[in-house]
Structures are given as C-alpha cells and as structure tokens.
mmCIF file of C-alpha atoms (C1' of nucleotides) in Angstrom:
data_model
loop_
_atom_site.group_PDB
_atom_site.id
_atom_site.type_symbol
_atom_site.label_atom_id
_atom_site.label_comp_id
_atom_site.label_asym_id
_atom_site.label_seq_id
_atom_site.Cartn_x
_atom_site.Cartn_y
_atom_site.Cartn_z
ATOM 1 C CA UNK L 1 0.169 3.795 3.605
ATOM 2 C CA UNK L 2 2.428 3.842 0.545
ATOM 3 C CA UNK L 3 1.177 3.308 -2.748
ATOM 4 C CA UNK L 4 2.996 3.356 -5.827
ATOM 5 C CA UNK L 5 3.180 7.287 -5.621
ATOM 6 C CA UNK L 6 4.685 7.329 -2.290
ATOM 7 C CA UNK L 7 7.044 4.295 -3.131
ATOM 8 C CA UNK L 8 8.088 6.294 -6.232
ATOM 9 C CA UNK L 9 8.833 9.088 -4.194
ATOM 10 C CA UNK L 10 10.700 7.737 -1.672
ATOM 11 C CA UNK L 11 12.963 5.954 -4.529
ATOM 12 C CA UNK L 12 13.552 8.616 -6.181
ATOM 13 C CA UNK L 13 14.124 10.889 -2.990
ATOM 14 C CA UNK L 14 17.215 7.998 -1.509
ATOM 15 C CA UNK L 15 18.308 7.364 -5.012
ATOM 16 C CA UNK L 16 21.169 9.716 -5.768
ATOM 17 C CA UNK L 17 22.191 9.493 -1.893
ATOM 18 C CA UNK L 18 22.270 6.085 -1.884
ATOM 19 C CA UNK L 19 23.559 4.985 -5.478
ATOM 20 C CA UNK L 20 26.881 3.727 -5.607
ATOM 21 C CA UNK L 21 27.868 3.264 -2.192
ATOM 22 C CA UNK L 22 28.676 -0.019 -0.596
ATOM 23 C CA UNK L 23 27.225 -1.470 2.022
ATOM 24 C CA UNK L 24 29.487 -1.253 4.905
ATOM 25 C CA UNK L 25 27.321 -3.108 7.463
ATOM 26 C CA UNK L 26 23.340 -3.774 7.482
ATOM 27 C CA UNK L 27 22.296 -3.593 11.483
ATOM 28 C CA UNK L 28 19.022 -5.482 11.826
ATOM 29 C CA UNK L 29 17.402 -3.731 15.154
ATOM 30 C CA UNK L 30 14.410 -5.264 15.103
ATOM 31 C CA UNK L 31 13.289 -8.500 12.377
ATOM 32 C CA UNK L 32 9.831 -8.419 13.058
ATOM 33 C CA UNK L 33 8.118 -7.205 9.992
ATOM 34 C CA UNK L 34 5.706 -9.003 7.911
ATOM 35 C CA UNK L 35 8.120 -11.912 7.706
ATOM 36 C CA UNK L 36 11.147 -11.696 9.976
ATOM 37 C CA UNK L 37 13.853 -10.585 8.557
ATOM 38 C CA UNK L 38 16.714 -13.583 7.656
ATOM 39 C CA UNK L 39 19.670 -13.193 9.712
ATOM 40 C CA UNK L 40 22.140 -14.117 6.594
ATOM 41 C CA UNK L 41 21.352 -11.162 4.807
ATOM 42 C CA UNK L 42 23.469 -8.714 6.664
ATOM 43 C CA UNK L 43 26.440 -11.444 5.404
ATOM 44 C CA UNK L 44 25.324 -11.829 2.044
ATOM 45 C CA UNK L 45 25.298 -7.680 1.490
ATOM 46 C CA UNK L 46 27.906 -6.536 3.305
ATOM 47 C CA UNK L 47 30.958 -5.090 1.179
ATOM 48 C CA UNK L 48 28.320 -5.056 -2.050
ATOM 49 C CA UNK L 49 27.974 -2.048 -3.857
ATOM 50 C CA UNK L 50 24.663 -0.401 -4.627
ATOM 51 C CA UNK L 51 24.384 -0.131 -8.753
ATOM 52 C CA UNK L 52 20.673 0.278 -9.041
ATOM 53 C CA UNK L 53 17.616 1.953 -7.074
ATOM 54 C CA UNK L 54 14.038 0.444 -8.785
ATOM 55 C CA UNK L 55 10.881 -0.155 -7.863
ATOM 56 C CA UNK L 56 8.170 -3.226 -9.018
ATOM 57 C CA UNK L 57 4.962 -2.297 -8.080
ATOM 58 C CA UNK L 58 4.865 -0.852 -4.807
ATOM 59 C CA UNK L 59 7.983 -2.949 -3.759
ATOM 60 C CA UNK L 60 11.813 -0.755 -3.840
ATOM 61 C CA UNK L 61 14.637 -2.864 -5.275
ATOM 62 C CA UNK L 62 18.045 -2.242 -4.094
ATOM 63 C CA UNK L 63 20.254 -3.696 -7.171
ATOM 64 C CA UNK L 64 23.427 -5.214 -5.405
ATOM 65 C CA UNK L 65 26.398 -6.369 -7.208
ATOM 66 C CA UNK L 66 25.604 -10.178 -6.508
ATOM 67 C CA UNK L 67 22.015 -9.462 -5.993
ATOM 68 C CA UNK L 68 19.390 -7.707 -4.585
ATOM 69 C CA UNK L 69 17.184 -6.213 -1.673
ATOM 70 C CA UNK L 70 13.519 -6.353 -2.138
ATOM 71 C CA UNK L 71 11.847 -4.170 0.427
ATOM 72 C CA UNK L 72 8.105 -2.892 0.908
ATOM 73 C CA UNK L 73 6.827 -0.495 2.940
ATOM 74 C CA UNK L 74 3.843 -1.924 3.975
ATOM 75 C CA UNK L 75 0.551 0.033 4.942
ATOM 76 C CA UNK L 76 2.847 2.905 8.036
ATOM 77 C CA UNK L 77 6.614 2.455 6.135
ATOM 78 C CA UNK L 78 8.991 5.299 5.507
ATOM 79 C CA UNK L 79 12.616 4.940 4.929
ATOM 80 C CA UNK L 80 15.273 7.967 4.972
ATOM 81 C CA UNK L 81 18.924 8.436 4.680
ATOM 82 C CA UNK L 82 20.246 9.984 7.532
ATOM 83 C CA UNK L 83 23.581 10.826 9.025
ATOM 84 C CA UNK L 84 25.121 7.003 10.793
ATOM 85 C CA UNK L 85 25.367 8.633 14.012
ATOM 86 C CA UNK L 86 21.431 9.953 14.005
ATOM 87 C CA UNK L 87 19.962 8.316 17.007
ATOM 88 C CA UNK L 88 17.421 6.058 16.666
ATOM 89 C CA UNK L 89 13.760 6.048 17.653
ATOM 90 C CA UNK L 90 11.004 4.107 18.350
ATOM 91 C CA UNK L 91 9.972 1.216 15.395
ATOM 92 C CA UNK L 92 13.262 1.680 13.376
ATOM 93 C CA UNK L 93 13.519 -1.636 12.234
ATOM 94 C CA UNK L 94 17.192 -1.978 10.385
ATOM 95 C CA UNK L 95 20.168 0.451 9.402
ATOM 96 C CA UNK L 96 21.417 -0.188 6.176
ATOM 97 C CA UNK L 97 25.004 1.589 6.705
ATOM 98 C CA UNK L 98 27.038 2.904 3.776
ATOM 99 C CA UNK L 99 30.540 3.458 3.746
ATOM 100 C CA UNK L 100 30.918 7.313 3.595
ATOM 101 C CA UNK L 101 28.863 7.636 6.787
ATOM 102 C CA UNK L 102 25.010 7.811 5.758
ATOM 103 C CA UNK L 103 22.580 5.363 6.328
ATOM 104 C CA UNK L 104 19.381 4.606 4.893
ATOM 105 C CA UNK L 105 17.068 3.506 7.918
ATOM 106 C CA UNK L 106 13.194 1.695 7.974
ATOM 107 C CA UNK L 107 10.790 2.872 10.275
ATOM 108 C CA UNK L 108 7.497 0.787 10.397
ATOM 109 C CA UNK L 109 5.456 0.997 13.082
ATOM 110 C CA UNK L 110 2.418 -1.513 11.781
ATOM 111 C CA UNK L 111 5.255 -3.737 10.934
ATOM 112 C CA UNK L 112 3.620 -4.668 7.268
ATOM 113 C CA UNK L 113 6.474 -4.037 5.983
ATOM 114 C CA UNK L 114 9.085 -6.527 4.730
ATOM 115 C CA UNK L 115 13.074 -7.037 3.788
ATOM 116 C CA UNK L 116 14.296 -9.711 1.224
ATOM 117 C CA UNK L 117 17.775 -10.601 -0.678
ATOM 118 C CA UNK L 118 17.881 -12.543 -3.335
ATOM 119 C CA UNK L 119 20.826 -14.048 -5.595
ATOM 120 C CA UNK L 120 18.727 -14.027 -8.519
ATOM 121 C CA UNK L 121 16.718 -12.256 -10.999
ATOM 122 C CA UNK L 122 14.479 -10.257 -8.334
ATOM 123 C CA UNK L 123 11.481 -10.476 -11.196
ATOM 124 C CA UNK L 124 11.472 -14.086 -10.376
ATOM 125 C CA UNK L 125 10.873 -13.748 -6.798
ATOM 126 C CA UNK L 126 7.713 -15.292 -5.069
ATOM 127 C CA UNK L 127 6.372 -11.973 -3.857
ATOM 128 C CA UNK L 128 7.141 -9.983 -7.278
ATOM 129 C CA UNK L 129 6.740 -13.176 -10.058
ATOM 130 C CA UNK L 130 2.826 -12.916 -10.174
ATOM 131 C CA UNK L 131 2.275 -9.203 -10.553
ATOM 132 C CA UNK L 132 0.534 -7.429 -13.100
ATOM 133 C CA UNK L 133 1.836 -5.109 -14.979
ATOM 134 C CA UNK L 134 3.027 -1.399 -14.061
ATOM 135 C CA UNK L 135 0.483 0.633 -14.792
ATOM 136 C CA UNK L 136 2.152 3.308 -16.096
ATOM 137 C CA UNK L 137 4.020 0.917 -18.375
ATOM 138 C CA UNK L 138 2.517 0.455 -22.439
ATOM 139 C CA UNK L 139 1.747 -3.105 -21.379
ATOM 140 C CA UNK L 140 -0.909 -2.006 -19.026
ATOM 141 C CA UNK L 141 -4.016 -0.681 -21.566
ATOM 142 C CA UNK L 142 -7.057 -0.368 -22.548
ATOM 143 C CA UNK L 143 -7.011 -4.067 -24.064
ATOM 144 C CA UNK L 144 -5.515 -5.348 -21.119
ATOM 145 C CA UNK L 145 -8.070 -4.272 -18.961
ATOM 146 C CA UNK L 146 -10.885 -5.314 -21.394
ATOM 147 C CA UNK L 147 -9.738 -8.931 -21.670
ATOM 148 C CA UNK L 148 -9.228 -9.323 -17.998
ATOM 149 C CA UNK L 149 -12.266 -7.813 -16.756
ATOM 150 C CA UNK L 150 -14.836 -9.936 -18.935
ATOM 151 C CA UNK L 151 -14.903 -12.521 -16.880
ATOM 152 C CA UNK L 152 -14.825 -10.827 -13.265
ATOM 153 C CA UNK L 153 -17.977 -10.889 -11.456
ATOM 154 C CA UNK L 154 -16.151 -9.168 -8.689
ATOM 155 C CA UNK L 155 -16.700 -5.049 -8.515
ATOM 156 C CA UNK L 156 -13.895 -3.005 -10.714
ATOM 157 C CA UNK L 157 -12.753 -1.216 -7.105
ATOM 158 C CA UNK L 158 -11.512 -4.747 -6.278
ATOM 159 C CA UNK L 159 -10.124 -5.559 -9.258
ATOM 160 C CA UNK L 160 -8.136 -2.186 -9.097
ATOM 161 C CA UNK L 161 -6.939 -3.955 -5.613
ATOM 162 C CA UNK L 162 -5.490 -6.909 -6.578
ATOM 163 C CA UNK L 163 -2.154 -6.892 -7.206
ATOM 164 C CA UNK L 164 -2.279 -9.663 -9.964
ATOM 165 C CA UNK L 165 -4.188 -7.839 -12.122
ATOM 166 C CA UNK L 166 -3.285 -4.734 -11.691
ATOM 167 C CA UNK L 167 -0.513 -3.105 -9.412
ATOM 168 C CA UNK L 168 0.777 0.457 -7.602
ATOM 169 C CA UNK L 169 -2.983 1.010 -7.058
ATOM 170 C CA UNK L 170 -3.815 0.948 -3.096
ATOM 171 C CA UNK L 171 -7.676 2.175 -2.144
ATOM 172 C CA UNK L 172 -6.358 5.929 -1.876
ATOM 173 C CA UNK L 173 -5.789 5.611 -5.611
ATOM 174 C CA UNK L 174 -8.685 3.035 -6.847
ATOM 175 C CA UNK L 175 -11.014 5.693 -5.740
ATOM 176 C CA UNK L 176 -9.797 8.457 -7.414
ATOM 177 C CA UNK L 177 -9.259 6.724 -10.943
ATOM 178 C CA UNK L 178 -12.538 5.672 -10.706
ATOM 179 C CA UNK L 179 -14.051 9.058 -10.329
ATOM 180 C CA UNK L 180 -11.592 10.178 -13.012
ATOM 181 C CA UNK L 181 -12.747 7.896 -15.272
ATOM 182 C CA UNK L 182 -16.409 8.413 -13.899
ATOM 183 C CA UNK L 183 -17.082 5.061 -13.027
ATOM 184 C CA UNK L 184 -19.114 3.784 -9.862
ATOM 185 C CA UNK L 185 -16.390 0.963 -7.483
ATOM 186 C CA UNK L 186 -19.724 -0.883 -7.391
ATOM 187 C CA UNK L 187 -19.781 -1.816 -11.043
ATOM 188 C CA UNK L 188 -19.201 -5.644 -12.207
ATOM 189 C CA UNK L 189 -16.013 -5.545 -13.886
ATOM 190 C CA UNK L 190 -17.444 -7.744 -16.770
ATOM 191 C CA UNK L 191 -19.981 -4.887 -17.119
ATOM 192 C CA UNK L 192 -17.242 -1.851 -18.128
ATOM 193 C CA UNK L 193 -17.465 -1.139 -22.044
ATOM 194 C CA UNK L 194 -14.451 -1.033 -23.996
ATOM 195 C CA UNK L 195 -14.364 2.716 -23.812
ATOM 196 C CA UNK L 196 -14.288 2.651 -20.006
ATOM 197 C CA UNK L 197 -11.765 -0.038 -19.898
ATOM 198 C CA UNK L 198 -9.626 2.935 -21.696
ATOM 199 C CA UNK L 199 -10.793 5.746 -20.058
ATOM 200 C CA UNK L 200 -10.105 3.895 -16.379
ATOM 201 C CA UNK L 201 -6.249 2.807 -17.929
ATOM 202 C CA UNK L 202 -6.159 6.910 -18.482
ATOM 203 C CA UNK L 203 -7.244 7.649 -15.182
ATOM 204 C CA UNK L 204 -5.148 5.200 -13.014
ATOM 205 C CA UNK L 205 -2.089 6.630 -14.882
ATOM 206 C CA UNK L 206 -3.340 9.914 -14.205
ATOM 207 C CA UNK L 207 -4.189 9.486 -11.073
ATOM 208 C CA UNK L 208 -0.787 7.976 -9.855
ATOM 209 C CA UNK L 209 1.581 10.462 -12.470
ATOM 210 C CA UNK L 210 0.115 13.705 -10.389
ATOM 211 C CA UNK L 211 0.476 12.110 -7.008
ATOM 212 C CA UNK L 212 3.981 11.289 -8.151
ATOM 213 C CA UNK L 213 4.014 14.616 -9.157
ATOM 214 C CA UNK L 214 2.980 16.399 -5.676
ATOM 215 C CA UNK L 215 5.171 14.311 -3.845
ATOM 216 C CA UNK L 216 2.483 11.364 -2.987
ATOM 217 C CA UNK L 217 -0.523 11.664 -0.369
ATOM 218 C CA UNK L 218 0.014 12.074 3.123
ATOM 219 C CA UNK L 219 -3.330 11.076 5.294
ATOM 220 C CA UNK L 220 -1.373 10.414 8.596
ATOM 221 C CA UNK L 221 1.793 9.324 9.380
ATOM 222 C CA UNK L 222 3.742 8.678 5.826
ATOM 223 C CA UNK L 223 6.539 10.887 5.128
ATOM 224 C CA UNK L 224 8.591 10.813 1.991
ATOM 225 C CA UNK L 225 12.900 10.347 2.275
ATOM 226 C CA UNK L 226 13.560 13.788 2.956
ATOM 227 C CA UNK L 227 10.698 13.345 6.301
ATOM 228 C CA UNK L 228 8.370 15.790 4.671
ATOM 229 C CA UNK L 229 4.946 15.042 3.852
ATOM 230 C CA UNK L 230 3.367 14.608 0.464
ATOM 231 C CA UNK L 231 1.327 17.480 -1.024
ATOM 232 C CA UNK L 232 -1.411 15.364 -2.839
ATOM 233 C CA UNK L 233 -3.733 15.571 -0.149
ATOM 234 C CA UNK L 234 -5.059 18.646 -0.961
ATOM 235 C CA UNK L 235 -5.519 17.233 -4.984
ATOM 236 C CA UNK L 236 -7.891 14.535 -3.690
ATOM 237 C CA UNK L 237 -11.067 14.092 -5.600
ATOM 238 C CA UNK L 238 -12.756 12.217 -3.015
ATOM 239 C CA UNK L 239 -10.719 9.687 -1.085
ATOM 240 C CA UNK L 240 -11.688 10.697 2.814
ATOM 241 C CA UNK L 241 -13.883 13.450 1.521
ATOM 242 C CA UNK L 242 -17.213 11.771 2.810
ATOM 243 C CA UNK L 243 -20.348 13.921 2.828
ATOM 244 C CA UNK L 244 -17.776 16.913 1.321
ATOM 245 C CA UNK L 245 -19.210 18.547 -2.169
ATOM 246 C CA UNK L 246 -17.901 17.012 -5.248
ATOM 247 C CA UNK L 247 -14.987 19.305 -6.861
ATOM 248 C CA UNK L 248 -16.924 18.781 -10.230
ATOM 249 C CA UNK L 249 -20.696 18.807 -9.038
ATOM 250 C CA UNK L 250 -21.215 19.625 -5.843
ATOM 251 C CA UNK L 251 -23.027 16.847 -4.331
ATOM 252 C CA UNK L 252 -22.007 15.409 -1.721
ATOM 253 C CA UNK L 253 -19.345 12.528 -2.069
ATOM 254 C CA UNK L 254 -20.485 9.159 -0.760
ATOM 255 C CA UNK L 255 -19.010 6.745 1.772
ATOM 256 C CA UNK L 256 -19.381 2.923 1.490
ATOM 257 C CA UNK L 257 -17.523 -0.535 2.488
ATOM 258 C CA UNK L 258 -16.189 -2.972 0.029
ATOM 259 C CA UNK L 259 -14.291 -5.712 1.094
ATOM 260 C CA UNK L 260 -14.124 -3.579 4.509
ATOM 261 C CA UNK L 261 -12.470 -1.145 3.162
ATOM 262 C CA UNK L 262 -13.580 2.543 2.173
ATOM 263 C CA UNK L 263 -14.641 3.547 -0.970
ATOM 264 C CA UNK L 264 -15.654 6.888 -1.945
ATOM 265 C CA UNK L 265 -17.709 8.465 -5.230
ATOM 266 C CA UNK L 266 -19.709 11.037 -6.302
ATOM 267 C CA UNK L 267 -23.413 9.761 -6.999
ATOM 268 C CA UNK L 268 -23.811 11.742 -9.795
ATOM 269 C CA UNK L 269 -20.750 12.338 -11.845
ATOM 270 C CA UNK L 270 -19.614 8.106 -11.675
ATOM 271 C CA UNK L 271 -22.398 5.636 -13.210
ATOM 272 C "C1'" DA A 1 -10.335 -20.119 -11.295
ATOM 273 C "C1'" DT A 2 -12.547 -16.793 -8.576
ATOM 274 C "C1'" DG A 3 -13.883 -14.288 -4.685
ATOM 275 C "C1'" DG A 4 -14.556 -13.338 0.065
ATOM 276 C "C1'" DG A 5 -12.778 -12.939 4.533
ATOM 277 C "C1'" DC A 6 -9.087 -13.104 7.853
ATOM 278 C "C1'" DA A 7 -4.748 -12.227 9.636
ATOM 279 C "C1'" DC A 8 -0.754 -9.639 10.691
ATOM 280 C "C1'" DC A 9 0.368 -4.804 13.818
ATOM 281 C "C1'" DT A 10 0.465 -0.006 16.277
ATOM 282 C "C1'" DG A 11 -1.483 4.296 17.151
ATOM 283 C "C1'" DG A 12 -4.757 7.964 16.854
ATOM 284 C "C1'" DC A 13 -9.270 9.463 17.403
ATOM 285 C "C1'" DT A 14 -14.134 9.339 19.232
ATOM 286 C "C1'" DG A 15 -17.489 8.775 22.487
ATOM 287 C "C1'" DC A 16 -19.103 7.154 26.868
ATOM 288 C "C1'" DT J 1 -8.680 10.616 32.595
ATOM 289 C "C1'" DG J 2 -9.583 6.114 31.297
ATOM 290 C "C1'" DC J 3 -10.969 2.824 28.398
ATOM 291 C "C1'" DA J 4 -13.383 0.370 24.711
ATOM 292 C "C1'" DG J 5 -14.184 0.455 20.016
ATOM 293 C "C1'" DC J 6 -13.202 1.699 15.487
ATOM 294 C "C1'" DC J 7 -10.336 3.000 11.726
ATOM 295 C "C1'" DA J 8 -6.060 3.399 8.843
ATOM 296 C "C1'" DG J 9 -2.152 4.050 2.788
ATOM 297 C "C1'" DG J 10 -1.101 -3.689 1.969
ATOM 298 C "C1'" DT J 11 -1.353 -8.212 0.658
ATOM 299 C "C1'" DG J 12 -0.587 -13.356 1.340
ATOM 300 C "C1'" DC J 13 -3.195 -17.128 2.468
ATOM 301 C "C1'" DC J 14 -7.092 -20.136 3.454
ATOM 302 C "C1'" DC J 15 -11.498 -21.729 2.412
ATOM 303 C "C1'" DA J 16 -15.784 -22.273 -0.172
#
DNA sequence: ATGGGCACCTGGCTGC
DNA sequence: TGCAGCCAGGTGCCCA
C-alpha cells in the first residue's frame, strides 16, 4: 500500500494529535508483523513523551525522549488515533495509549508491516542506515541520478524500486514519474541522457508532492489517519489504467510485468 | 557489486 | 455457492 505519499499523510494527519503526549502504556495485541514485535519495548516507552513526528523514506519515526519508534506500514498498513475506549477489530496489531485518553492504533492485515525502538540515532538503524536519499530533498538530483544510473544494466522502473538508490517511490509512483518524465520502465538505466536523469528527478518529486497534495492514492484498502481515503486516484496517469486512453494521447495505456510486478505506460508519449 | 527471484501475509475478485 | 487461482500499495535476504 503506502508509499511515501500515504506515509506523509498519515504523519502529518496523527501529528498534532499525537505530539507531546506521553506514552501512558503501549498494548501489543498481536506481534506478528514483518518481524515480531520485541516485548521490551512497551518498558522502554512507557512514561516517554512524544517530542517529534518524522518520517525517513516510507518509514514514520516517533521521536521519544530517550529514543525512538520506527514503524512502517508495510504494503495494507493504516494507523489512526482514536478515542482509548474504541473497540478493537480484526488485525489491530498494538495500541499505543497516551495519557489524555487517545490512542494511536496499527491495523495491518498483510502483516508487512513492522515496529522498532531504538536508543540511538534512528538514522543509524539497520533498516533506515542504507537508504537513499529523500527524494524531495536537494540531495536527490539530476546529478545524483546520472552518476548512479551509468552503471545499471537493470531497467530505470527497478531502479526507481530500490530503496538504496532511491526511496518513497513504491510501483504506484515509479509508473507515473516515468510517464511524467516520458520515459519507457523498460529502458537500461545506463541508457537515460543527462536531461532525462533531470527531467525523471522533476517528475518523481512531482509525482509524490501532488499525491501528498490529494491526500495519497487509495486503490483498495489504505485509508489515511482520519479513516478516509486518498483522492489521488482519480489524478492517476496510468497506474491500473490498462487498455484505458492515455490522458495526453489517447492510446491506449499498456500493461506489462517487471520483476512480477505491474508496470504501466503509454506507447507513444514514453520512449 | 549487481540483479533476479523468493518469501512473508490476508483478502478480494474472477472464472469455472 | 464453492473453490482454485491470481493479484495487490514493500522490502530484506539469498543466490548466481
């Protein structure tokens, strides 16, 4: 599900509910996520005040007095903050209870979805210490993308995909930056000019600034922190738009597998 | 070093 | 209705 659109939603939608309130309790119901979640963190937490809400990548930070929670939302996550007493339903994994009576709760029905504390600088985590840079950070450019790519045999869709070379893109996104930036996912990644290298940086920020704006994409089941879904569906290019006429052209938008996954383009407008 | 494929899950939809 | 098969927004890890 979430990519950094949706992940930037939902921060921004539990921030000012959330921010400054200690932890009176976390209430793990159910630790099987991607990695199960450690029973000491409900110790380490409780009593901690929450001073910062962030997001790496597509990975929420929870900055704690003493430390902090690294979460993820994996491919079906939502989180919301709800009154304590709301009753829970089926796949909430854990309760994160504030004092003041709200909670912010995790429902993840794939279960991709993780929980982490750490004592230390969260940057220098295992899952976050390899990432690329955010993309809609200065550090992520045109000459970034240029040296990186000269070497990769591997077609630019994946490259948008991995998360060491580039991050808060998920194949919703690396689709539609693509066709923004008119370039085919089949293309080598050694074979992009310098001006396409720039014109792809454009179109990735793009891309994710007016999902952020829209309130993410909502295909199925995500729902941003106040349970509604996200409005960029309609925006879509050509993500899930298979055999539909291109917004720009009007052919019809193709549908192929890359590393068994979708991708989708317009045959004429992307070279 | 790079790249490809698999694994981890549940649920919704399609077609027989 | 039932059931098998396929697909889905992520990403760490293993192997060649």
């Amino acid at each position: 599900m979430p990519e950094l659109p949706e992940v930037e939603t939902t921060r921004r939608g539990i921030a000012d509910a959330i921010l400054g309130h200690r932890i009176a309790e976390l209430q793990v119901h159910d630790r099987r996520l991607r990695w199960p979640v450690e029973l000491g963190i409900a110790e380490q937490v409780r009593g901690q005040q929450i001073a910062a809400v962030g997001r790496r990548a597509k990975y929420l930070l929870l900055g704690l007095e003493r430390g902090s929670l690294i979460l993820h939302l994996g491919m079906s996550g939502s989180l919301r903050v709800l009154a304590g007493d709301t009753p829970r339903g089926k796949h909430d994994h854990f309760d994160l209870r504030l004092e003041g009576g709200l909670t912010l709760r995790l429902n993840d029905p794939r279960r991709f979805g993780s929980l982490h504390y750490t004592d230390e600088d969260p940057a220098a985590h295992r899952l976050l210490r390899a990432l690329a840079p955010e993309p809609l950070e200065a550090d992520f450019n045109a000459e970034y993308l240029w040296s990186l790519t000269r070497r990769r045999r591997a077609a630019i869709k994946q490259v948008l995909l991995n998360g060491r070379l580039v991050t808060g893109v998920g194949n919703i996104y690396a689709s539609e930056a693509l066709f923004r930036a008119r370039i085919r996912p089949t293309r080598a990644a050694r074979r992009l000019s310098r001006p396409e290298c720039a014109a792809l940086v454009r179109a990735v920020r793009a891309a994710l600034q007016a999902a952020i704006g829209a309130g993410g994409t909502t295909l199925r089941d995500y729902v941003n922190s106040d349970g509604n879904a996200g409005r960029f569906r309609q925006k879509l290019y050509v993500y899930e738009r298979g055999g539909r006429a291109c917004r720009r052209c009007a052919t019809p938008i193709r549908r192929i597998t890359q590393g068994q996954r979708a991708s989708y383009f317009c045959p004429r407008c992307q070279h």
